[in-house]
Amino acid sequence: MGTTVLIVDDSKLARIVLGKTIAALQPEWTRVEAANADEAVAAFDAHAIDVAVLDYNMPGRDGLALAEELRARFPTMPIAVATANVQDEIISRARAANATFIAKPVTEEGMRGFLSGAALRLRSAAQ
C-alpha cells in the first residue's frame, strides 16, 4: 500500500517546490495538495493521508491550528509545519503539537530528516 503526503500551502509555487522536494526524496509517495486548512480537512475525507506538510501563514486557520486539529484526529501521523517565520514561539507551538518544524525555503536537506523519520514510523506502524 502506498504512502500519501498532503501538502498544504496557500502559495501554488510553494506547493510545487514542496512537491518536487518530496518527489526527489520519496519518489514513490503520492502527493495531494490543498491551498488552505479547509481544503486540507476536505482532503482527509477524500484520501487516505499518511503524512502532512503544512504551511504556517495561510488565510483562515494557520498551519499550527491545523496541526493541532490533525493531531487530535490522527495522534500518530507525521506532521511538519514549514515556514519562513522562524520564531521561538512558532517552533515551540509546533513542538507542542508534536509536529516537526521545517524552515523555509524548503530544501532536500531540510526535508530529508522529517521524511525519512516519517517513512520509518509508517513502516513500523504497518508491521
Short mmCIF file of N, CA and C in Angstrom, two decimals:
data_model
loop_
_atom_site.label_atom_id
_atom_site.label_comp_id
_atom_site.label_asym_id
_atom_site.label_seq_id
_atom_site.Cartn_x
_atom_site.Cartn_y
_atom_site.Cartn_z
N MET A 1 0.83 -1.18 0.00
CA MET A 1 0.00 0.00 0.00
C MET A 1 0.88 1.25 0.00
N GLY A 2 0.55 2.22 -0.84
CA GLY A 2 1.39 3.40 -0.99
C GLY A 2 1.20 4.42 0.11
N THR A 3 2.13 5.33 0.15
CA THR A 3 2.10 6.42 1.13
C THR A 3 1.62 7.68 0.44
N THR A 4 0.71 8.41 1.09
CA THR A 4 0.20 9.66 0.54
C THR A 4 0.56 10.80 1.49
N VAL A 5 1.15 11.86 0.91
CA VAL A 5 1.52 13.04 1.68
C VAL A 5 0.65 14.21 1.24
N LEU A 6 0.12 14.93 2.20
CA LEU A 6 -0.68 16.12 1.93
C LEU A 6 0.20 17.35 2.09
N ILE A 7 0.23 18.18 1.05
CA ILE A 7 0.99 19.44 1.05
C ILE A 7 -0.03 20.57 1.15
N VAL A 8 0.04 21.36 2.23
CA VAL A 8 -0.92 22.44 2.44
C VAL A 8 -0.17 23.77 2.46
N ASP A 9 -0.44 24.61 1.46
CA ASP A 9 0.20 25.93 1.38
C ASP A 9 -0.66 26.80 0.49
N ASP A 10 -0.87 28.05 0.88
CA ASP A 10 -1.69 28.95 0.07
C ASP A 10 -0.96 29.43 -1.18
N SER A 11 0.34 29.19 -1.25
CA SER A 11 1.12 29.58 -2.43
C SER A 11 1.29 28.37 -3.35
N LYS A 12 0.81 28.51 -4.59
CA LYS A 12 0.95 27.43 -5.58
C LYS A 12 2.43 27.14 -5.81
N LEU A 13 3.25 28.19 -5.90
CA LEU A 13 4.68 28.00 -6.11
C LEU A 13 5.30 27.19 -4.96
N ALA A 14 4.92 27.52 -3.73
CA ALA A 14 5.45 26.78 -2.58
C ALA A 14 5.01 25.31 -2.63
N ARG A 15 3.76 25.04 -3.07
CA ARG A 15 3.31 23.65 -3.19
C ARG A 15 4.12 22.91 -4.25
N ILE A 16 4.44 23.60 -5.34
CA ILE A 16 5.26 22.98 -6.40
C ILE A 16 6.65 22.65 -5.86
N VAL A 17 7.27 23.60 -5.17
CA VAL A 17 8.62 23.37 -4.61
C VAL A 17 8.59 22.22 -3.60
N LEU A 18 7.61 22.23 -2.71
CA LEU A 18 7.49 21.13 -1.73
C LEU A 18 7.27 19.80 -2.44
N GLY A 19 6.40 19.80 -3.44
CA GLY A 19 6.12 18.57 -4.18
C GLY A 19 7.36 18.02 -4.86
N LYS A 20 8.14 18.90 -5.49
CA LYS A 20 9.38 18.45 -6.15
C LYS A 20 10.39 17.93 -5.13
N THR A 21 10.48 18.61 -3.99
CA THR A 21 11.41 18.18 -2.94
C THR A 21 11.02 16.80 -2.41
N ILE A 22 9.74 16.62 -2.14
CA ILE A 22 9.26 15.32 -1.65
C ILE A 22 9.47 14.25 -2.71
N ALA A 23 9.18 14.56 -3.98
CA ALA A 23 9.35 13.60 -5.07
C ALA A 23 10.82 13.17 -5.21
N ALA A 24 11.74 14.11 -4.97
CA ALA A 24 13.16 13.77 -5.07
C ALA A 24 13.58 12.81 -3.96
N LEU A 25 12.97 12.96 -2.78
CA LEU A 25 13.36 12.15 -1.61
C LEU A 25 12.53 10.88 -1.46
N GLN A 26 11.27 10.95 -1.83
CA GLN A 26 10.34 9.81 -1.71
C GLN A 26 9.54 9.71 -3.02
N PRO A 27 10.19 9.29 -4.11
CA PRO A 27 9.52 9.32 -5.42
C PRO A 27 8.28 8.44 -5.53
N GLU A 28 8.17 7.43 -4.70
CA GLU A 28 7.02 6.53 -4.78
C GLU A 28 5.80 7.06 -4.03
N TRP A 29 5.96 8.11 -3.25
CA TRP A 29 4.84 8.66 -2.49
C TRP A 29 3.90 9.45 -3.41
N THR A 30 2.62 9.34 -3.14
CA THR A 30 1.60 10.13 -3.83
C THR A 30 1.46 11.46 -3.11
N ARG A 31 1.34 12.54 -3.90
CA ARG A 31 1.21 13.87 -3.32
C ARG A 31 -0.18 14.43 -3.59
N VAL A 32 -0.81 14.95 -2.55
CA VAL A 32 -2.11 15.61 -2.64
C VAL A 32 -1.90 17.03 -2.14
N GLU A 33 -2.53 18.01 -2.79
CA GLU A 33 -2.34 19.41 -2.42
C GLU A 33 -3.63 20.05 -1.91
N ALA A 34 -3.45 21.01 -1.02
CA ALA A 34 -4.55 21.85 -0.54
C ALA A 34 -4.00 23.26 -0.36
N ALA A 35 -4.85 24.26 -0.62
CA ALA A 35 -4.42 25.66 -0.55
C ALA A 35 -4.69 26.31 0.80
N ASN A 36 -5.48 25.63 1.67
CA ASN A 36 -5.78 26.21 2.98
C ASN A 36 -6.25 25.10 3.92
N ALA A 37 -6.52 25.45 5.15
CA ALA A 37 -6.90 24.46 6.17
C ALA A 37 -8.22 23.77 5.83
N ASP A 38 -9.19 24.51 5.30
CA ASP A 38 -10.47 23.89 4.96
C ASP A 38 -10.31 22.85 3.85
N GLU A 39 -9.50 23.19 2.82
CA GLU A 39 -9.24 22.22 1.75
C GLU A 39 -8.48 21.01 2.30
N ALA A 40 -7.60 21.25 3.27
CA ALA A 40 -6.84 20.15 3.87
C ALA A 40 -7.77 19.18 4.60
N VAL A 41 -8.69 19.71 5.38
CA VAL A 41 -9.64 18.87 6.10
C VAL A 41 -10.48 18.07 5.10
N ALA A 42 -10.90 18.71 4.01
CA ALA A 42 -11.67 18.01 2.97
C ALA A 42 -10.82 16.91 2.33
N ALA A 43 -9.53 17.14 2.18
CA ALA A 43 -8.64 16.13 1.58
C ALA A 43 -8.60 14.87 2.43
N PHE A 44 -8.68 15.03 3.75
CA PHE A 44 -8.68 13.86 4.62
C PHE A 44 -9.95 13.04 4.46
N ASP A 45 -11.04 13.69 4.05
CA ASP A 45 -12.28 12.97 3.80
C ASP A 45 -12.25 12.25 2.45
N ALA A 46 -11.43 12.77 1.51
CA ALA A 46 -11.38 12.22 0.15
C ALA A 46 -10.23 11.24 -0.08
N HIS A 47 -9.20 11.30 0.75
CA HIS A 47 -7.99 10.48 0.54
C HIS A 47 -7.54 9.85 1.85
N ALA A 48 -6.79 8.77 1.72
CA ALA A 48 -6.14 8.18 2.89
C ALA A 48 -4.77 8.86 3.01
N ILE A 49 -4.68 9.87 3.86
CA ILE A 49 -3.46 10.66 4.02
C ILE A 49 -2.60 10.03 5.12
N ASP A 50 -1.30 9.88 4.85
CA ASP A 50 -0.38 9.28 5.82
C ASP A 50 0.53 10.31 6.49
N VAL A 51 0.87 11.38 5.76
CA VAL A 51 1.84 12.39 6.21
C VAL A 51 1.31 13.75 5.79
N ALA A 52 1.53 14.78 6.63
CA ALA A 52 1.09 16.14 6.27
C ALA A 52 2.24 17.13 6.43
N VAL A 53 2.39 18.00 5.43
CA VAL A 53 3.34 19.11 5.48
C VAL A 53 2.53 20.38 5.34
N LEU A 54 2.53 21.21 6.38
CA LEU A 54 1.65 22.37 6.46
C LEU A 54 2.43 23.68 6.46
N ASP A 55 1.95 24.64 5.68
CA ASP A 55 2.47 25.99 5.76
C ASP A 55 1.93 26.62 7.05
N TYR A 56 2.68 27.56 7.62
CA TYR A 56 2.19 28.24 8.82
C TYR A 56 1.26 29.40 8.45
N ASN A 57 1.74 30.31 7.61
CA ASN A 57 0.98 31.52 7.27
C ASN A 57 0.00 31.24 6.13
N MET A 58 -1.27 31.10 6.50
CA MET A 58 -2.32 30.89 5.50
C MET A 58 -3.54 31.70 5.91
N PRO A 59 -4.37 32.10 4.93
CA PRO A 59 -5.62 32.77 5.31
C PRO A 59 -6.52 31.81 6.09
N GLY A 60 -7.34 32.34 6.96
CA GLY A 60 -8.17 31.47 7.79
C GLY A 60 -7.32 30.89 8.91
N ARG A 61 -7.46 29.61 9.16
CA ARG A 61 -6.67 28.96 10.21
C ARG A 61 -5.22 28.82 9.76
N ASP A 62 -4.29 29.11 10.67
CA ASP A 62 -2.88 28.95 10.31
C ASP A 62 -2.48 27.48 10.44
N GLY A 63 -1.27 27.19 9.99
CA GLY A 63 -0.78 25.82 9.97
C GLY A 63 -0.67 25.18 11.35
N LEU A 64 -0.40 25.98 12.38
CA LEU A 64 -0.32 25.40 13.73
C LEU A 64 -1.69 25.01 14.25
N ALA A 65 -2.70 25.83 13.96
CA ALA A 65 -4.07 25.46 14.36
C ALA A 65 -4.49 24.19 13.63
N LEU A 66 -4.12 24.09 12.35
CA LEU A 66 -4.44 22.88 11.58
C LEU A 66 -3.66 21.68 12.13
N ALA A 67 -2.40 21.88 12.48
CA ALA A 67 -1.60 20.79 13.05
C ALA A 67 -2.23 20.27 14.34
N GLU A 68 -2.70 21.18 15.18
CA GLU A 68 -3.35 20.77 16.44
C GLU A 68 -4.63 20.00 16.17
N GLU A 69 -5.41 20.46 15.18
CA GLU A 69 -6.65 19.76 14.81
C GLU A 69 -6.34 18.36 14.26
N LEU A 70 -5.33 18.28 13.39
CA LEU A 70 -4.97 16.97 12.82
C LEU A 70 -4.40 16.04 13.88
N ARG A 71 -3.62 16.59 14.80
CA ARG A 71 -3.03 15.77 15.87
C ARG A 71 -4.13 15.15 16.72
N ALA A 72 -5.20 15.89 16.97
CA ALA A 72 -6.32 15.36 17.75
C ALA A 72 -7.00 14.21 17.01
N ARG A 73 -7.10 14.33 15.70
CA ARG A 73 -7.75 13.28 14.89
C ARG A 73 -6.83 12.11 14.58
N PHE A 74 -5.54 12.40 14.39
CA PHE A 74 -4.57 11.39 13.95
C PHE A 74 -3.33 11.46 14.86
N PRO A 75 -3.41 10.86 16.04
CA PRO A 75 -2.35 11.04 17.05
C PRO A 75 -0.95 10.60 16.62
N THR A 76 -0.84 9.66 15.68
CA THR A 76 0.50 9.17 15.31
C THR A 76 0.96 9.65 13.94
N MET A 77 0.16 10.44 13.25
CA MET A 77 0.53 10.90 11.91
C MET A 77 1.76 11.81 11.95
N PRO A 78 2.74 11.56 11.06
CA PRO A 78 3.86 12.50 10.94
C PRO A 78 3.37 13.82 10.34
N ILE A 79 3.59 14.91 11.06
CA ILE A 79 3.16 16.24 10.63
C ILE A 79 4.36 17.19 10.72
N ALA A 80 4.53 18.01 9.68
CA ALA A 80 5.57 19.04 9.69
C ALA A 80 4.90 20.38 9.42
N VAL A 81 5.41 21.42 10.06
CA VAL A 81 5.00 22.79 9.80
C VAL A 81 6.19 23.49 9.16
N ALA A 82 5.99 23.98 7.93
CA ALA A 82 7.07 24.63 7.19
C ALA A 82 6.76 26.13 7.11
N THR A 83 7.72 26.94 7.52
CA THR A 83 7.50 28.39 7.49
C THR A 83 8.82 29.15 7.47
N ALA A 84 8.77 30.33 6.90
CA ALA A 84 9.90 31.26 6.96
C ALA A 84 9.86 32.05 8.25
N ASN A 85 8.77 31.92 9.00
CA ASN A 85 8.57 32.64 10.26
C ASN A 85 9.29 31.87 11.38
N VAL A 86 10.61 32.03 11.45
CA VAL A 86 11.43 31.28 12.40
C VAL A 86 11.52 32.05 13.71
N GLN A 87 10.53 31.84 14.56
CA GLN A 87 10.50 32.47 15.88
C GLN A 87 10.37 31.38 16.93
N ASP A 88 10.93 31.62 18.10
CA ASP A 88 10.87 30.62 19.17
C ASP A 88 9.44 30.22 19.49
N GLU A 89 8.50 31.17 19.48
CA GLU A 89 7.11 30.87 19.80
C GLU A 89 6.52 29.89 18.78
N ILE A 90 6.80 30.10 17.50
CA ILE A 90 6.28 29.23 16.45
C ILE A 90 6.88 27.83 16.59
N ILE A 91 8.18 27.77 16.81
CA ILE A 91 8.86 26.48 16.96
C ILE A 91 8.31 25.75 18.18
N SER A 92 8.10 26.46 19.28
CA SER A 92 7.55 25.85 20.50
C SER A 92 6.15 25.33 20.28
N ARG A 93 5.31 26.11 19.59
CA ARG A 93 3.94 25.65 19.32
C ARG A 93 3.93 24.43 18.41
N ALA A 94 4.83 24.39 17.44
CA ALA A 94 4.93 23.21 16.56
C ALA A 94 5.30 21.99 17.39
N ARG A 95 6.27 22.13 18.25
CA ARG A 95 6.68 21.01 19.11
C ARG A 95 5.56 20.58 20.05
N ALA A 96 4.82 21.55 20.58
CA ALA A 96 3.70 21.24 21.48
C ALA A 96 2.63 20.43 20.75
N ALA A 97 2.49 20.65 19.44
CA ALA A 97 1.53 19.89 18.64
C ALA A 97 2.15 18.58 18.13
N ASN A 98 3.36 18.27 18.61
CA ASN A 98 4.09 17.08 18.17
C ASN A 98 4.28 17.10 16.65
N ALA A 99 4.63 18.29 16.13
CA ALA A 99 4.90 18.47 14.70
C ALA A 99 6.36 18.89 14.53
N THR A 100 6.94 18.48 13.44
CA THR A 100 8.31 18.86 13.11
C THR A 100 8.31 20.26 12.51
N PHE A 101 9.26 21.10 12.93
CA PHE A 101 9.40 22.44 12.37
C PHE A 101 10.41 22.39 11.24
N ILE A 102 10.04 22.92 10.07
CA ILE A 102 10.96 22.98 8.93
C ILE A 102 11.00 24.43 8.45
N ALA A 103 12.21 24.97 8.39
CA ALA A 103 12.37 26.37 7.95
C ALA A 103 12.29 26.46 6.43
N LYS A 104 11.60 27.51 5.96
CA LYS A 104 11.58 27.82 4.54
C LYS A 104 12.71 28.80 4.24
N PRO A 105 13.28 28.81 3.06
CA PRO A 105 12.86 27.99 1.93
C PRO A 105 13.21 26.51 2.16
N VAL A 106 12.28 25.65 1.78
CA VAL A 106 12.45 24.21 1.99
C VAL A 106 13.48 23.68 1.00
N THR A 107 14.38 22.86 1.53
CA THR A 107 15.40 22.20 0.71
C THR A 107 15.32 20.70 0.93
N GLU A 108 15.96 19.94 0.04
CA GLU A 108 16.00 18.49 0.25
C GLU A 108 16.65 18.17 1.58
N GLU A 109 17.72 18.88 1.90
CA GLU A 109 18.41 18.64 3.18
C GLU A 109 17.49 18.92 4.36
N GLY A 110 16.71 20.00 4.26
CA GLY A 110 15.80 20.36 5.34
C GLY A 110 14.65 19.38 5.51
N MET A 111 14.24 18.73 4.41
CA MET A 111 13.12 17.79 4.45
C MET A 111 13.56 16.35 4.72
N ARG A 112 14.81 16.04 4.43
CA ARG A 112 15.28 14.65 4.48
C ARG A 112 14.99 13.99 5.82
N GLY A 113 15.34 14.63 6.92
CA GLY A 113 15.16 14.04 8.25
C GLY A 113 13.69 13.77 8.56
N PHE A 114 12.83 14.75 8.24
CA PHE A 114 11.40 14.56 8.51
C PHE A 114 10.85 13.41 7.69
N LEU A 115 11.14 13.39 6.37
CA LEU A 115 10.57 12.36 5.50
C LEU A 115 11.10 10.97 5.82
N SER A 116 12.40 10.86 6.12
CA SER A 116 12.93 9.53 6.45
C SER A 116 12.36 9.06 7.79
N GLY A 117 12.20 9.96 8.75
CA GLY A 117 11.59 9.61 10.02
C GLY A 117 10.14 9.20 9.84
N ALA A 118 9.41 9.93 8.98
CA ALA A 118 8.01 9.60 8.71
C ALA A 118 7.91 8.22 8.06
N ALA A 119 8.78 7.94 7.10
CA ALA A 119 8.75 6.64 6.42
C ALA A 119 9.03 5.51 7.42
N LEU A 120 9.97 5.73 8.31
CA LEU A 120 10.30 4.72 9.32
C LEU A 120 9.11 4.49 10.26
N ARG A 121 8.48 5.57 10.72
CA ARG A 121 7.31 5.43 11.61
C ARG A 121 6.17 4.70 10.92
N LEU A 122 5.95 5.00 9.63
CA LEU A 122 4.87 4.35 8.90
C LEU A 122 5.17 2.86 8.69
N ARG A 123 6.42 2.52 8.39
CA ARG A 123 6.80 1.11 8.23
C ARG A 123 6.62 0.37 9.55
N SER A 124 7.05 0.99 10.65
CA SER A 124 6.93 0.35 11.97
C SER A 124 5.47 0.14 12.34
N ALA A 125 4.62 1.11 12.05
CA ALA A 125 3.21 1.01 12.38
C ALA A 125 2.52 -0.08 11.55
N ALA A 126 3.02 -0.32 10.33
CA ALA A 126 2.40 -1.30 9.44
C ALA A 126 2.75 -2.73 9.83
N GLN A 127 3.80 -2.90 10.63
CA GLN A 127 4.24 -4.26 11.00
C GLN A 127 3.48 -4.81 12.17
#
